[in-house]
């Protein structure tokens, strides 16, 4: 979807989609439909199209910041992994714990269980 959105701008710059004609103006919906149609046709019949590749490359570079992600992985690769047994849930593990609690049957609602966990974590943080 990100590449499709980026392709809309690229299609306009490349002249595939014309935004205005003399005396007429295309709506945003018409522009989206036209560029989406080009995107689908290129994806199906010409997957190696340069405009498609450019849209995908821009998404990787801009939205996902692939270069910085690769640098982070390289730094992590040279580090030692230290396993530490925690007495309570860490902030990074909290979403995983919530997902696990969602699966459990309980008399308490999920929101109440989450609220209880948050208050326990906040009390523990105040002691530190």
Short mmCIF file of C-alpha atoms in Angstrom, two decimals:
data_model
loop_
_atom_site.label_atom_id
_atom_site.label_comp_id
_atom_site.label_asym_id
_atom_site.label_seq_id
_atom_site.Cartn_x
_atom_site.Cartn_y
_atom_site.Cartn_z
CA UNK A 1 0.00 0.00 0.00
CA UNK A 2 2.88 2.37 0.75
CA UNK A 3 4.39 1.67 -2.67
CA UNK A 4 1.00 2.25 -4.31
CA UNK A 5 0.71 5.66 -2.65
CA UNK A 6 4.25 6.59 -3.59
CA UNK A 7 3.57 5.44 -7.15
CA UNK A 8 0.79 8.04 -7.42
CA UNK A 9 3.32 10.87 -7.15
CA UNK A 10 5.79 9.14 -9.44
CA UNK A 11 3.08 8.58 -12.07
CA UNK A 12 2.22 12.29 -12.03
CA UNK A 13 5.86 13.31 -12.41
CA UNK A 14 6.36 10.76 -15.21
CA UNK A 15 3.33 12.13 -17.05
CA UNK A 16 1.26 8.95 -16.82
CA UNK A 17 -1.45 10.75 -14.88
CA UNK A 18 -2.42 14.26 -15.93
CA UNK A 19 -3.84 16.40 -13.14
CA UNK A 20 -5.49 19.04 -15.32
CA UNK A 21 -6.62 19.55 -18.87
CA UNK A 22 -7.31 22.98 -20.33
CA UNK A 23 -10.56 24.10 -18.75
CA UNK A 24 -10.91 20.92 -16.65
CA UNK A 25 -9.65 19.72 -13.32
CA UNK A 26 -9.42 16.10 -12.14
CA UNK A 27 -10.52 15.28 -8.62
CA UNK A 28 -8.20 13.57 -6.17
CA UNK A 29 -10.34 10.44 -6.43
CA UNK A 30 -9.89 10.37 -10.23
CA UNK A 31 -6.13 10.77 -9.85
CA UNK A 32 -6.01 7.97 -7.30
CA UNK A 33 -8.05 5.68 -9.55
CA UNK A 34 -5.89 6.41 -12.59
CA UNK A 35 -2.59 5.90 -10.80
CA UNK A 36 -3.93 2.81 -9.05
CA UNK A 37 -4.94 1.34 -12.40
CA UNK A 38 -1.45 1.97 -13.80
CA UNK A 39 0.07 0.46 -10.66
CA UNK A 40 -2.04 -2.70 -10.96
CA UNK A 41 -1.32 -3.11 -14.68
CA UNK A 42 2.42 -2.63 -14.21
CA UNK A 43 2.43 -4.97 -11.22
CA UNK A 44 0.68 -7.69 -13.23
CA UNK A 45 2.23 -7.33 -16.68
CA UNK A 46 5.55 -5.54 -16.11
CA UNK A 47 6.73 -6.24 -12.55
CA UNK A 48 10.26 -5.04 -13.40
CA UNK A 49 9.00 -1.61 -14.48
CA UNK A 50 11.35 1.17 -13.45
CA UNK A 51 8.58 3.32 -11.99
CA UNK A 52 7.41 0.45 -9.78
CA UNK A 53 10.96 -0.21 -8.64
CA UNK A 54 11.42 3.49 -7.88
CA UNK A 55 8.25 3.55 -5.75
CA UNK A 56 9.39 0.47 -3.81
CA UNK A 57 12.91 1.85 -3.37
CA UNK A 58 11.59 5.19 -2.09
CA UNK A 59 9.33 3.42 0.40
CA UNK A 60 12.25 1.36 1.70
CA UNK A 61 14.52 4.39 1.93
CA UNK A 62 12.05 6.90 3.35
CA UNK A 63 9.31 5.12 5.24
CA UNK A 64 11.27 2.15 6.55
CA UNK A 65 14.68 3.85 6.69
CA UNK A 66 16.30 0.62 5.51
CA UNK A 67 19.87 1.99 5.69
CA UNK A 68 19.57 2.85 9.38
CA UNK A 69 17.90 -0.48 10.08
CA UNK A 70 20.80 -2.31 8.39
CA UNK A 71 23.30 -0.32 10.47
CA UNK A 72 21.43 -1.27 13.63
CA UNK A 73 21.52 -4.95 12.70
CA UNK A 74 25.25 -4.75 12.03
CA UNK A 75 25.86 -3.16 15.44
CA UNK A 76 23.70 -5.79 17.14
CA UNK A 77 25.52 -8.59 15.36
CA UNK A 78 28.78 -7.66 17.10
CA UNK A 79 27.27 -7.40 20.57
CA UNK A 80 26.99 -10.02 23.24
CA UNK A 81 23.49 -11.11 24.18
CA UNK A 82 22.90 -10.98 27.92
CA UNK A 83 19.91 -12.86 29.33
CA UNK A 84 18.52 -11.44 32.55
CA UNK A 85 15.69 -13.04 34.50
CA UNK A 86 13.26 -10.29 35.47
CA UNK A 87 10.97 -10.37 38.46
CA UNK A 88 8.23 -8.51 36.61
CA UNK A 89 7.25 -7.55 33.09
CA UNK A 90 9.57 -5.09 31.32
CA UNK A 91 8.13 -2.16 29.35
CA UNK A 92 9.07 -3.82 26.06
CA UNK A 93 7.33 -7.04 27.07
CA UNK A 94 4.12 -5.32 28.16
CA UNK A 95 2.33 -5.63 24.77
CA UNK A 96 3.21 -9.33 24.66
CA UNK A 97 1.82 -9.83 28.14
CA UNK A 98 -1.41 -8.06 27.18
CA UNK A 99 -1.74 -10.30 24.13
CA UNK A 100 -1.21 -13.36 26.32
CA UNK A 101 -3.81 -12.13 28.83
CA UNK A 102 -6.30 -11.67 26.02
CA UNK A 103 -6.23 -15.44 25.44
CA UNK A 104 -6.85 -16.32 29.09
CA UNK A 105 -10.31 -16.77 30.53
CA UNK A 106 -10.96 -14.66 33.60
CA UNK A 107 -13.76 -13.07 35.61
CA UNK A 108 -11.94 -9.77 35.19
CA UNK A 109 -12.23 -7.78 31.95
CA UNK A 110 -9.12 -7.33 29.85
CA UNK A 111 -9.15 -3.58 30.51
CA UNK A 112 -9.29 -4.18 34.28
CA UNK A 113 -6.39 -6.66 34.11
CA UNK A 114 -4.32 -4.19 32.07
CA UNK A 115 -5.10 -1.39 34.51
CA UNK A 116 -4.04 -3.63 37.41
CA UNK A 117 -0.76 -4.51 35.66
CA UNK A 118 -0.03 -0.85 34.95
CA UNK A 119 -0.58 0.15 38.57
CA UNK A 120 1.68 -2.70 39.77
CA UNK A 121 4.43 -1.63 37.36
CA UNK A 122 4.10 2.02 38.38
CA UNK A 123 4.32 1.13 42.09
CA UNK A 124 7.43 -0.95 41.42
CA UNK A 125 8.97 1.92 39.41
CA UNK A 126 8.30 4.37 42.25
CA UNK A 127 10.29 2.16 44.63
CA UNK A 128 13.37 2.30 42.40
#
